Amino acid sequence: MKEASPTEPIGQNLIKLISNVCFSVFVFSVLIFTVIAITYQPPDPWLQSSKALTRVFTEVENATFKIDGSVLPTGEDVGIAPVVSPSAVVQITEASIEKSEEKMVNLSSLPSCDESLKTVNCSDPRVLIAIEKFNLKIFKSIVFLEYQTPVNGSKPNECDVAWKFRNKKEKSWRKYRDFRRFRIGIGENCSYRVTGANGWHSGINARRPRPKLNSTKSTGAPKASLAIRDDEINDTIPTVGSEAAFRKGRYLYYSRGGDYCKGMNHFLWSFLCGLGEAQFLNRTFVMDLSMCLAATYNPSNKDEEGKDFRYYFDFEHLKETASIVEEGEFLKDWKKWDKTHKKKIPIRKVASYKVTSMQLKRDKSTIIWRQFDAPEPENYWYRVCEGQAAKYVQRPWHAIWKSKRLMNIVSEISGRMDWDFDAVHVVRGEKAQNKELWPHLDGDTSPGALLEKLKGMIQPWRNLYIATNEPFYNYFDKLRSQYKVHLLDDYKELWGNTSEWYNETKLLNDGRPVEFDGYMRVAVDTEVLYRAKTRVETFYNLTKDCKDGINTC
Ligand SMILES: *[C@@H]1O[C@H](CO)[C@@H](O)[C@H](O)[C@H]1NC(C)=O
Ligand SMILES: *[C@@H]1O[C@H](CO)[C@@H](O)[C@H](O)[C@H]1NC(C)=O
Ligand SMILES: *[C@@H]1O[C@H](CO)[C@@H](O)[C@H](O)[C@H]1NC(C)=O
Ligand SMILES: *[C@@H]1O[C@H](CO)[C@@H](O)[C@H](O)[C@H]1NC(C)=O
Ligand SMILES: *[C@@H]1O[C@H](CO)[C@@H](O)[C@H](O)[C@H]1NC(C)=O
Ligand SMILES: *[C@@H]1O[C@H](CO)[C@@H](O)[C@H](O)[C@H]1NC(C)=O
Ligand SMILES: *[C@@H]1O[C@H](CO)[C@@H](O)[C@H](O)[C@H]1NC(C)=O
Ligand SMILES: *[C@@H]1O[C@H](CO)[C@@H](O)[C@H](O)[C@H]1NC(C)=O
Ligand SMILES: *[C@@H]1O[C@H](CO)[C@@H](O)[C@H](O)[C@H]1NC(C)=O
Ligand SMILES: *[C@@H]1O[C@H](CO)[C@@H](O)[C@H](O)[C@H]1NC(C)=O
Ligand SMILES: *[C@@H]1O[C@H](CO)[C@@H](O)[C@H](O)[C@H]1NC(C)=O
């Protein structure tokens, strides 16, 4: 099961949050975790989710859990989206390699044995085959998708090669890139064989220069000549296009409600409700990409506005799977229309969530505008999906994937350990300090206890990734006597000011640097944890305390 957060950023404010935030929000966040805990059963938990969700939501009303700032599994974790890529993906397997070998044997154009004995010719197809076989044998958790022709490395017997892959644990069709340097030896009767391989992203000669796009908007006039670095990420903001196209559309517009600045899971729960209603009504959802990140996730300990949806989630995938328009573009087109036409755009304003989706189904207005002006908790978007509506409106979970930019960091960290690592999830922070609800947690996660416990579960000198909310970096030093310890902060440069992530997120933020915040940390930490070969959980494996406090398990 995919379990909650490794890091609970900046502990103290949890308590503050709990006392500040009204109880229903509190219970609500708790319920989401519970729902996930209960319904998350790979491969396909959300299929029967609708019923399970409502049941759990009505049953667990007076729970006394704690918010723990964990990261909700998204579409690519639960794998409900069609796993197949839009462009047919060819997976490299033993069978496909054999086939291309056979084909080659039939071709007489191959260099003869004497020639190839002298030097390694990287563009010889047999070199690639040797490398493909090697990779398949070494990286069992990886699906290899496309290789490029190897090129010369820095020495005569070296070849650099790039490929695309995905991790078997990720159920999306998103592809990631790696390029490595291999040493090639020549075996008996002239066969090539890999005698050594360098690490993640070592084959720099095979790195393709990336094409640069010229504008941030995909259709509109190119305002700024901002380059998009990752040729695989296209999260430009789509425009509606012509006036006629705008007028022909049907839109569902939600004003900002009480959800703003609440936790990320609250946001998702609400956002997906809106998106689900839009799908039910067969309308385009007007979406605000500008978010407010709750204080719990911010090093500053304050709510921070102006965060971009694209920092956290995959907007490209969302564009492809749902009909959406960005709020700014939408309002611009709307204003323009009303200015230049006598007849205004037909609009239906809906003041209360009590007007149900079913009542709006027949409405022909161009815009349905739901306003959320009531006091909390009457102004939460997700209330639209409560009651009767829950039977009709489905939350499109598959539309939400985590940001590819964050996932690139996850791949980089896992890749640097050659996907050959074990991980332990050490939950400390608030929970460790609360002896009433978690009497043994602090002791059970002390360095000495950890070392003793892990000795029984993980071989010495393995790579050990520690996903944790323990802020003190040296806390785990004791484990270094037995394991090669890796912590998220060991990879700081992946989001530091010389990183690709830094450059790319800066472009989304009008050229201002973006902070790697607590939510991003938790998201990356969790995903790396998830890719480990052996995974040790705090609750169940390290301590007998219950995840949600005493007597809850
Ligand atoms: C709360 O829990 C108590 C004891 O577990 C139970 O008796 C009560 O009915 C619950 N209240 C609600 C509203 O579910
Ligand atoms: C290669 O040739 C053999 C017979 O020589 C034939 O059976 C096989 O189908 C051929 N393979 C390909 C891929 O052309
Ligand atoms: C290397 O192999 C490729 C493909 O077989 C061939 O076209 C090329 O001429 C070879 N180069 C050398 C230097 O042998
Ligand atoms: C690669 O190296 C071989 C010899 O090691 C050389 O003959 C060939 O020209 C090189 N190819 C390129 C593209 O530099
Ligand atoms: C290479 O030699 C081995 C034994 O030395 C033999 O089994 C194999 O069939 C040979 N491969 C080819 C392609 O001739
Ligand atoms: C990018 O845009 C700038 C100015 O808009 C233009 O001068 C430049 O030629 C464009 N580059 C490409 C590769 O299209
Ligand atoms: C980016 O996506 C938009 C659709 O959202 C599409 O119109 C545009 O052509 C894409 N750009 C590239 C370079 O793929
Ligand atoms: C949804 O709307 C599109 C055009 O906006 C229309 O072509 C389609 O028939 C509608 N589907 C349903 C089920 O109403
Ligand atoms: C990156 O950050 C370091 C330390 O914070 C600073 O010394 C350096 O000048 C920065 N480099 C750039 C390119 O901003
Ligand atoms: C980031 O951008 C700077 C300045 O444009 C550039 O010098 C640097 O090479 C870029 N770094 C990466 C990793 O792309
Ligand atoms: C952790 O606990 C679970 C549940 O008891 C168990 O299935 C799993 O094997 C344990 N993990 C390790 C690494 O021992």
XYZ file of C-alpha atoms and ligand atoms in Angstrom:
707
model
C 0.000 0.000 0.000
C 1.137 3.476 -0.730
C 1.423 5.094 2.551
C 1.377 8.604 3.820
C 4.047 11.141 4.207
C 7.677 10.692 4.906
C 8.022 14.332 5.773
C 5.713 16.458 7.766
C 7.166 19.788 7.021
C 7.795 22.153 9.874
C 6.107 20.420 12.721
C 4.824 23.051 15.077
C 2.264 24.560 12.824
C 0.398 21.275 12.697
C -0.929 21.915 16.126
C -1.674 25.470 15.243
C -3.397 24.359 12.131
C -5.491 21.860 13.957
C -6.730 24.357 16.451
C -7.310 27.017 13.829
C -8.997 25.114 11.136
C -12.572 24.238 11.656
C -13.402 20.716 12.570
C -15.024 19.692 9.371
C -11.929 20.435 7.345
C -10.026 18.461 9.845
C -12.223 15.440 9.683
C -12.375 15.841 5.983
C -8.631 15.570 5.441
C -8.541 12.638 7.756
C -11.208 10.944 5.780
C -9.330 11.230 2.547
C -6.417 9.382 4.037
C -8.716 6.792 5.428
C -10.409 6.381 2.105
C -7.111 5.898 0.434
C -5.941 3.521 3.076
C -9.062 1.503 2.636
C -9.554 1.634 -1.073
C -6.000 1.612 -2.291
C -5.497 -1.899 -3.479
C -3.574 -2.122 -6.678
C -4.184 -2.629 -9.467
C -7.497 -0.904 -9.691
C -8.840 0.496 -6.465
C -10.807 3.423 -7.754
C -13.064 1.363 -9.923
C -15.469 0.633 -7.123
C -14.417 3.762 -5.356
C -17.581 5.749 -5.664
C -19.519 3.526 -3.322
C -16.595 2.906 -1.000
C -15.914 6.618 -0.781
C -19.393 7.588 0.234
C -19.592 4.761 2.706
C -16.358 5.644 4.399
C -17.203 9.294 4.388
C -20.409 8.756 6.250
C -19.072 6.152 8.624
C -15.957 7.709 10.084
C -17.491 10.968 11.140
C -15.991 11.402 14.584
C -12.527 10.098 14.029
C -9.696 11.551 16.035
C -6.819 11.277 13.633
C -4.260 13.903 12.850
C -3.553 15.727 9.688
C -0.169 14.570 8.561
C 0.424 16.533 5.391
C 0.834 13.413 3.352
C 0.754 13.200 -0.376
C -2.308 11.834 -2.002
C -1.681 9.083 -4.533
C -2.469 10.432 -7.971
C -3.528 8.860 -11.236
C -0.146 7.430 -12.125
C 0.145 5.653 -8.797
C -3.167 3.901 -8.906
C -3.019 3.325 -12.614
C -6.602 3.787 -13.617
C -5.689 5.791 -16.666
C -5.158 3.834 -19.822
C -1.577 2.751 -19.448
C -0.967 2.840 -23.151
C 0.717 5.827 -24.659
C -1.086 7.690 -27.422
C 1.786 7.005 -29.770
C 2.368 3.296 -29.791
C 5.194 2.397 -27.479
C 7.487 -0.471 -28.293
C 8.882 -2.121 -25.252
C 12.353 -3.628 -25.533
C 12.222 -7.190 -24.267
C 14.314 -10.312 -24.666
C 11.991 -11.401 -27.423
C 12.282 -8.164 -29.368
C 16.060 -8.268 -29.051
C 16.187 -11.791 -30.371
C 14.115 -10.751 -33.312
C 16.424 -7.926 -34.276
C 19.387 -10.246 -33.834
C 17.843 -12.711 -36.195
C 17.226 -9.996 -38.716
C 20.833 -8.958 -38.495
C 22.192 -12.430 -39.033
C 20.218 -12.501 -42.230
C 21.823 -9.291 -43.450
C 25.150 -9.904 -45.074
C 26.295 -6.312 -44.715
C 27.733 -6.811 -41.258
C 31.426 -6.142 -40.800
C 33.405 -9.331 -40.760
C 34.863 -10.746 -37.631
C 38.412 -9.613 -38.332
C 37.446 -6.006 -38.759
C 35.426 -5.738 -35.644
C 38.104 -7.440 -33.624
C 40.308 -4.400 -33.953
C 38.061 -1.681 -32.702
C 34.639 -1.329 -31.254
C 32.330 0.308 -33.746
C 29.605 1.955 -31.684
C 27.171 2.213 -34.567
C 27.373 -1.513 -35.206
C 23.886 -2.766 -34.319
C 25.389 -5.633 -32.364
C 26.818 -3.151 -29.872
C 23.356 -1.839 -29.164
C 22.054 -5.349 -28.758
C 24.771 -6.165 -26.253
C 23.848 -3.040 -24.288
C 20.132 -3.758 -24.435
C 20.704 -7.234 -23.060
C 22.939 -5.894 -20.344
C 20.380 -3.310 -19.255
C 17.575 -5.823 -19.166
C 19.609 -8.036 -16.910
C 20.697 -5.286 -14.536
C 17.613 -3.076 -14.244
C 14.725 -5.345 -13.481
C 12.413 -2.579 -12.331
C 12.700 -0.604 -15.540
C 10.791 -0.903 -18.790
C 13.006 0.151 -21.693
C 11.174 1.873 -24.479
C 13.399 3.412 -27.117
C 17.122 3.351 -27.672
C 19.092 5.682 -29.849
C 22.068 4.519 -31.849
C 25.134 4.471 -29.615
C 27.848 7.022 -30.257
C 31.533 7.107 -29.386
C 32.447 7.618 -25.763
C 35.705 9.179 -24.645
C 37.869 6.116 -25.327
C 37.997 3.686 -28.280
C 36.210 0.897 -26.437
C 33.492 3.093 -24.973
C 30.065 3.844 -26.327
C 27.464 6.297 -25.065
C 23.836 5.496 -25.525
C 20.560 7.194 -24.656
C 17.178 5.610 -24.105
C 13.740 6.261 -22.774
C 12.261 4.242 -19.989
C 9.607 4.096 -17.402
C 9.607 2.542 -13.974
C 7.370 -0.486 -13.552
C 6.035 1.069 -10.360
C 4.682 4.052 -12.217
C 1.556 3.231 -14.092
C 1.496 6.178 -16.457
C 2.857 6.131 -19.971
C 5.192 9.001 -19.189
C 8.718 8.396 -20.366
C 11.976 9.455 -18.770
C 15.438 9.672 -20.286
C 18.750 8.204 -19.342
C 22.067 8.120 -21.152
C 25.031 6.121 -19.969
C 28.552 5.208 -20.956
C 29.400 1.558 -21.503
C 32.725 -0.248 -21.892
C 32.480 -2.811 -24.628
C 34.607 -5.944 -24.798
C 34.864 -8.436 -27.600
C 34.084 -12.004 -26.668
C 34.893 -15.228 -28.479
C 33.790 -15.469 -32.085
C 33.531 -11.686 -32.275
C 30.495 -11.095 -30.121
C 30.281 -7.833 -28.266
C 29.827 -7.833 -24.570
C 29.431 -5.072 -21.985
C 32.339 -5.160 -19.568
C 31.386 -2.152 -17.529
C 28.859 0.618 -17.279
C 28.950 4.061 -15.751
C 26.174 5.639 -13.747
C 23.050 7.628 -14.343
C 23.372 10.283 -17.065
C 27.038 9.459 -17.689
C 26.809 9.029 -21.460
C 27.034 12.708 -22.174
C 27.934 12.247 -25.834
C 24.567 10.646 -26.419
C 22.659 13.475 -24.821
C 20.590 15.057 -27.485
C 20.504 18.834 -27.653
C 16.933 19.759 -26.915
C 14.832 21.737 -29.297
C 13.775 25.074 -27.907
C 10.259 26.280 -28.304
C 9.793 29.921 -28.757
C 6.709 30.990 -26.840
C 4.866 30.243 -23.637
C 1.481 30.221 -25.279
C 0.825 27.409 -27.688
C -1.372 29.332 -30.060
C -1.596 33.005 -29.130
C 0.934 35.546 -30.298
C 4.449 34.791 -29.068
C 4.786 37.364 -26.327
C 8.018 36.390 -24.703
C 10.612 34.242 -26.396
C 10.875 31.907 -23.477
C 12.475 28.595 -24.222
C 10.932 25.394 -22.963
C 13.782 23.184 -21.912
C 12.267 19.769 -21.535
C 11.195 18.609 -24.943
C 8.803 16.214 -23.319
C 6.944 18.725 -21.189
C 4.447 20.894 -22.985
C 2.430 22.585 -20.305
C 1.760 25.796 -22.144
C -1.561 27.457 -21.467
C -4.030 26.702 -24.234
C -6.039 29.547 -25.681
C -9.620 29.420 -26.787
C -8.800 30.867 -30.193
C -11.316 32.822 -32.219
C -14.321 34.702 -30.849
C -16.630 32.345 -32.641
C -14.954 29.374 -30.996
C -15.334 31.052 -27.632
C -19.009 31.755 -28.197
C -19.655 28.190 -29.260
C -18.100 26.712 -26.135
C -19.967 25.789 -22.976
C -18.196 26.621 -19.736
C -18.415 25.807 -16.083
C -16.814 28.486 -13.974
C -16.220 28.193 -10.226
C -15.362 31.339 -8.282
C -12.655 30.971 -5.703
C -14.148 29.405 -2.578
C -13.188 28.503 0.946
C -10.838 25.857 -0.409
C -8.226 28.444 -1.236
C -5.126 28.072 0.998
C -6.339 24.808 2.466
C -4.217 21.654 2.317
C -3.264 20.124 -0.989
C -5.530 17.133 -0.475
C -8.449 19.396 0.184
C -7.571 21.228 -3.008
C -7.539 18.027 -5.048
C -10.756 16.797 -3.537
C -12.445 20.074 -4.461
C -10.814 20.595 -7.817
C -11.714 17.119 -8.983
C -15.272 17.714 -7.883
C -15.448 20.776 -10.157
C -13.805 18.928 -13.005
C -16.144 16.000 -12.481
C -19.185 18.259 -12.606
C -17.890 19.856 -15.797
C -17.621 16.413 -17.350
C -21.082 15.506 -16.169
C -22.446 18.696 -17.729
C -20.328 18.211 -20.849
C -18.712 21.589 -20.320
C -15.231 23.047 -20.335
C -13.959 23.699 -16.837
C -12.480 27.123 -16.202
C -9.444 26.593 -14.068
C -7.298 28.890 -12.015
C -3.659 27.807 -12.294
C -2.678 30.112 -9.484
C -2.759 28.292 -6.177
C -2.222 29.058 -2.546
C 0.003 26.652 -0.694
C -1.016 26.105 2.922
C 1.380 27.115 5.686
C 2.128 23.506 6.661
C 4.115 23.048 3.476
C 5.976 26.314 3.566
C 9.326 26.875 5.228
C 8.053 30.393 5.955
C 5.203 28.863 7.973
C 2.700 31.104 6.212
C 0.166 30.474 3.490
C 1.742 31.436 0.193
C -0.219 32.602 -2.800
C 0.852 32.679 -6.394
C 2.010 29.075 -6.599
C 1.528 27.573 -10.021
C -0.499 24.396 -10.444
C 2.221 23.206 -12.795
C 4.813 23.084 -10.010
C 2.937 20.180 -8.502
C 0.824 18.545 -11.163
C 1.087 17.552 -14.764
C -0.830 20.181 -16.688
C 0.002 18.592 -20.021
C -1.701 15.387 -19.007
C -4.651 17.324 -17.606
C -5.067 19.190 -20.905
C -5.097 15.901 -22.753
C -7.570 14.151 -20.512
C -10.041 16.864 -19.609
C -11.596 19.850 -21.269
C -10.223 22.881 -19.488
C -9.472 26.520 -20.140
C -7.267 28.745 -18.050
C -9.148 31.395 -16.095
C -7.117 34.377 -17.331
C -7.581 33.451 -20.973
C -11.239 32.791 -20.377
C -11.933 36.103 -18.686
C -10.050 37.964 -21.408
C -12.140 36.371 -24.138
C -15.319 36.928 -22.195
C -14.621 40.620 -21.653
C -13.623 41.070 -25.261
C -16.869 39.523 -26.418
C -19.055 41.629 -24.154
C -17.245 44.769 -25.254
C -17.635 44.176 -28.946
C -21.116 42.693 -29.043
C -24.475 44.162 -28.120
C -25.845 40.855 -27.022
C -24.040 39.677 -23.945
C -22.938 36.107 -23.397
C -25.744 34.082 -21.823
C -24.788 33.284 -18.276
C -26.391 31.429 -15.413
C -25.202 32.398 -11.965
C -25.570 29.757 -9.290
C -25.362 31.108 -5.760
C -25.456 27.924 -3.736
C -24.037 24.457 -3.993
C -27.522 23.281 -3.112
C -28.456 23.751 -6.750
C -27.460 20.324 -7.968
C -25.582 19.253 -11.052
C -28.663 17.429 -12.247
C -30.681 20.650 -12.167
C -28.060 22.324 -14.324
C -27.844 19.544 -16.875
C -30.441 21.083 -19.189
C -29.220 24.652 -18.885
C -28.089 25.971 -22.253
C -26.273 29.110 -21.048
C -22.797 29.549 -22.432
C -21.433 30.021 -18.941
C -22.583 28.426 -15.740
C -20.988 30.376 -12.934
C -21.003 28.819 -9.518
C -20.310 31.337 -6.791
C -19.111 30.363 -3.378
C -19.836 33.353 -1.201
C -21.385 31.603 1.804
C -19.407 31.366 5.050
C -17.229 28.309 5.706
C -17.821 25.421 5.373
C -20.680 26.257 3.009
C -18.218 27.665 0.489
C -16.213 24.551 -0.301
C -16.281 23.391 -3.868
C -16.510 19.766 -2.926
C -19.921 20.304 -1.408
C -21.263 20.383 -4.943
C -20.463 16.691 -5.149
C -22.166 15.715 -1.924
C -25.513 14.050 -1.480
C -27.488 13.084 -4.554
C -24.839 14.495 -6.880
C -22.355 11.877 -5.686
C -24.338 9.353 -7.660
C -23.877 11.258 -10.902
C -20.641 13.178 -10.663
C -17.455 11.133 -10.772
C -14.135 12.604 -9.772
C -11.738 12.036 -12.680
C -8.756 10.900 -10.620
C -6.947 9.689 -13.680
C -6.630 13.296 -14.884
C -4.218 14.147 -12.071
C -0.613 13.108 -12.288
C 2.290 14.556 -10.371
C 4.434 17.124 -12.119
C 6.880 15.574 -14.529
C 9.476 18.037 -13.337
C 9.202 16.599 -9.843
C 9.184 13.090 -11.210
C 12.368 13.844 -13.127
C 13.985 14.520 -9.770
C 12.619 11.227 -8.458
C 14.068 9.394 -11.451
C 17.364 11.138 -11.015
C 17.672 10.148 -7.357
C 16.600 6.555 -7.972
C 18.722 6.373 -11.087
C 21.827 7.543 -9.293
C 21.393 4.594 -6.975
C 20.883 2.432 -10.081
C 17.376 1.585 -8.856
C 19.096 -0.762 -6.508
C 18.214 0.533 -3.079
C 16.128 -0.209 -0.047
C 14.258 2.432 1.847
C 12.967 3.132 5.276
C 10.207 5.561 6.062
C 10.893 7.231 9.386
C 7.990 9.276 10.692
C 8.985 11.573 13.515
C 8.096 15.224 13.978
C 4.836 15.953 15.795
C 3.930 12.354 16.247
C 7.193 11.434 17.946
C 6.663 14.254 20.422
C 3.109 13.293 21.217
C 3.605 10.555 23.801
C -0.084 10.294 24.500
C -1.096 9.109 21.069
C 2.206 7.533 20.037
C 3.897 6.340 23.221
C 6.700 4.297 21.631
C 7.297 6.091 18.353
C 10.079 8.349 19.573
C 11.998 5.478 21.111
C 11.404 3.097 18.236
C 12.734 5.619 15.743
C 15.793 6.581 17.770
C 19.058 5.945 15.900
C 20.020 2.946 18.031
C 16.638 1.238 17.766
C 16.538 1.921 14.033
C 19.895 0.300 13.486
C 18.928 -2.798 15.445
C 15.592 -3.175 13.646
C 17.022 -2.596 10.195
C 19.791 -5.133 10.687
C 17.140 -7.814 10.632
C 15.504 -6.548 7.470
C 18.152 -5.029 5.212
C 21.519 -6.466 4.197
C 24.588 -4.519 5.332
C 26.088 -2.002 2.890
C 23.016 -1.715 0.775
C 21.967 1.699 -0.458
C 19.466 2.845 2.128
C 17.196 5.752 1.301
C 15.618 7.351 4.340
C 12.362 9.155 3.683
C 11.657 11.197 6.742
C 10.293 14.352 8.270
C 13.161 14.479 10.751
C 14.699 17.876 10.062
C 18.102 17.188 11.636
C 20.343 15.873 8.871
C 22.840 14.104 11.121
C 20.166 12.279 13.054
C 20.770 9.103 11.032
C 24.562 9.110 11.192
C 24.606 5.979 13.289
C 23.178 4.004 10.375
C 26.197 4.908 8.289
C 28.206 2.240 10.089
C 26.102 -0.405 8.311
C 24.529 1.171 5.258
C 25.149 3.625 2.474
C 22.691 6.199 3.732
C 20.900 8.548 1.314
C 18.699 11.442 2.350
C 16.715 13.849 0.227
C 19.050 16.672 1.146
C 21.962 14.759 -0.382
C 20.403 15.660 -3.718
C 19.935 19.383 -3.098
C 21.641 20.320 -6.320
C 18.745 18.747 -8.250
C 16.626 21.753 -7.328
C 19.443 24.176 -6.567
C 20.128 27.226 -8.658
C 22.161 25.311 -11.232
C 19.516 22.678 -11.853
C 17.224 22.033 -14.749
C 14.276 22.109 -12.354
C 15.282 25.590 -11.210
C 15.552 26.848 -14.761
C 12.274 25.342 -15.845
C 10.158 26.395 -12.894
C 11.616 29.876 -13.145
C 10.160 30.123 -16.633
C 6.710 29.343 -15.262
C 7.151 32.073 -12.674
C 7.942 35.056 -14.918
C 11.651 34.554 -14.409
C 11.594 34.553 -10.626
C 13.165 31.586 -8.830
C 10.761 29.064 -7.343
C 11.282 27.699 -3.885
C 11.450 23.935 -3.435
C 8.722 23.824 -0.825
C 7.570 21.287 1.718
C 4.960 19.737 -0.530
C 7.517 19.115 -3.242
C 9.844 17.571 -0.704
C 7.186 15.213 0.520
C 6.140 14.325 -3.005
C 9.690 13.475 -4.085
C 10.549 11.692 -0.849
C 7.418 9.550 -1.093
C 7.973 8.617 -4.696
C 11.595 7.607 -4.138
C 10.503 5.526 -1.168
C 7.945 3.893 -3.390
C 10.614 2.745 -5.852
C 12.749 0.924 -3.315
C 13.280 -2.821 -3.531
C 12.638 -3.423 0.148
C 10.490 -0.902 1.911
C 10.364 -0.610 5.682
C 7.476 1.385 7.086
C 7.455 3.156 10.421
C 4.085 1.820 11.383
C 3.816 -1.961 11.081
C 7.591 -2.491 10.742
C 9.423 -0.243 13.202
C 6.907 0.375 15.909
C 3.764 -1.160 17.309
C 2.170 2.257 17.701
C -0.712 2.892 15.356
C -0.442 5.280 12.462
C -3.392 7.342 13.623
C -2.752 7.278 17.323
C -3.313 4.905 20.165
C -5.972 2.204 19.732
C -6.683 2.960 16.099
C -5.288 -0.224 14.647
C -18.546 8.536 17.704
O -17.937 7.428 18.289
C -18.691 6.866 19.350
C -17.871 5.753 19.998
O -17.041 5.130 19.066
C -20.019 6.381 18.843
O -20.771 5.841 19.898
C -20.759 7.544 18.219
O -21.959 7.110 17.660
C -19.914 8.204 17.160
N -20.556 9.401 16.669
C -20.774 9.619 15.388
C -21.409 10.909 15.033
O -20.439 8.822 14.517
C 16.236 -15.024 -41.086
O 16.476 -16.143 -41.928
C 15.907 -17.344 -41.466
C 16.319 -18.428 -42.405
O 17.573 -18.202 -42.884
C 14.394 -17.172 -41.400
O 13.812 -18.359 -40.865
C 14.044 -16.024 -40.509
O 12.636 -15.805 -40.548
C 14.741 -14.759 -40.991
N 14.468 -13.728 -40.033
C 14.146 -12.483 -40.376
C 13.851 -11.558 -39.250
O 14.091 -12.116 -41.515
C 30.316 0.884 -38.123
O 29.127 0.148 -38.358
C 28.192 0.796 -39.188
C 26.965 -0.071 -39.256
O 27.262 -1.401 -39.386
C 28.815 1.002 -40.577
O 27.891 1.678 -41.405
C 30.083 1.822 -40.414
O 30.715 1.933 -41.665
C 31.027 1.166 -39.432
N 32.164 2.070 -39.202
C 33.391 1.633 -39.111
C 34.438 2.675 -38.855
O 33.663 0.466 -39.249
C 34.328 6.784 -33.411
O 35.555 6.158 -33.115
C 36.108 5.423 -34.199
C 37.369 4.784 -33.724
O 37.395 4.579 -32.385
C 36.382 6.365 -35.366
O 36.862 5.625 -36.455
C 35.105 7.075 -35.763
O 35.360 8.034 -36.762
C 34.501 7.762 -34.563
N 33.214 8.301 -34.945
C 32.868 9.547 -34.711
C 31.498 9.955 -35.143
O 33.623 10.317 -34.161
C 30.083 -18.468 -30.423
O 30.783 -19.509 -29.780
C 30.011 -20.269 -28.874
C 30.920 -21.314 -28.249
O 32.172 -20.843 -28.141
C 28.872 -20.943 -29.617
O 28.077 -21.658 -28.685
C 28.046 -19.891 -30.301
O 27.026 -20.500 -31.070
C 28.883 -19.030 -31.182
N 28.076 -17.950 -31.682
C 28.018 -17.661 -32.971
C 27.119 -16.502 -33.325
O 28.645 -18.226 -33.796
C 12.194 33.121 -31.311
O 11.541 34.367 -31.215
C 12.400 35.443 -31.452
C 11.644 36.731 -31.223
O 10.283 36.501 -31.114
C 12.943 35.367 -32.893
O 13.847 36.433 -33.119
C 13.673 34.039 -33.058
O 14.092 33.900 -34.406
C 12.769 32.897 -32.700
N 13.550 31.666 -32.715
C 13.127 30.563 -33.299
C 14.032 29.393 -33.216
O 12.046 30.504 -33.865
C 1.643 21.970 -26.860
O 0.311 21.616 -26.554
C -0.669 22.350 -27.265
C -2.019 21.870 -26.826
O -2.224 22.156 -25.503
C -0.503 22.135 -28.764
O -1.443 22.920 -29.469
C 0.913 22.526 -29.150
O 1.100 22.249 -30.513
C 1.918 21.763 -28.350
N 3.251 22.223 -28.668
C 4.223 21.370 -28.978
C 5.525 21.971 -29.304
O 4.063 20.167 -28.970
C -20.960 17.421 -25.586
O -20.696 18.640 -26.256
C -20.204 18.492 -27.550
C -19.913 19.872 -28.115
O -19.701 20.809 -27.136
C -21.212 17.764 -28.411
O -20.679 17.560 -29.696
C -21.547 16.435 -27.767
O -22.545 15.790 -28.508
C -21.997 16.618 -26.355
N -22.166 15.324 -25.728
C -23.198 15.040 -24.961
C -23.255 13.669 -24.403
O -24.046 15.857 -24.714
C 23.512 29.948 -6.487
O 23.444 29.969 -5.085
C 24.712 30.124 -4.469
C 24.543 29.961 -2.989
O 23.268 30.282 -2.562
C 25.276 31.478 -4.844
O 26.546 31.644 -4.244
C 25.405 31.550 -6.337
O 25.836 32.827 -6.732
C 24.085 31.256 -7.017
N 24.298 31.153 -8.455
C 23.451 31.662 -9.325
C 23.784 31.436 -10.773
O 22.459 32.272 -9.000
C 20.074 27.103 -16.449
O 20.084 28.378 -17.055
C 21.350 29.009 -17.024
C 21.200 30.417 -17.543
O 20.274 30.473 -18.580
C 22.332 28.182 -17.846
O 23.612 28.791 -17.809
C 22.425 26.790 -17.252
O 23.256 25.979 -18.048
C 21.050 26.173 -17.156
N 21.194 24.942 -16.425
C 20.628 23.795 -16.806
C 20.895 22.609 -15.976
O 19.935 23.713 -17.809
C 6.648 -4.679 7.179
O 5.420 -5.101 7.721
C 4.537 -5.687 6.808
C 3.239 -5.950 7.507
O 3.448 -6.606 8.699
C 5.153 -6.939 6.233
O 4.295 -7.507 5.262
C 6.461 -6.579 5.567
O 7.116 -7.725 5.098
C 7.367 -5.838 6.544
N 8.539 -5.360 5.828
C 9.755 -5.774 6.096
C 10.838 -5.200 5.282
O 9.991 -6.593 6.968
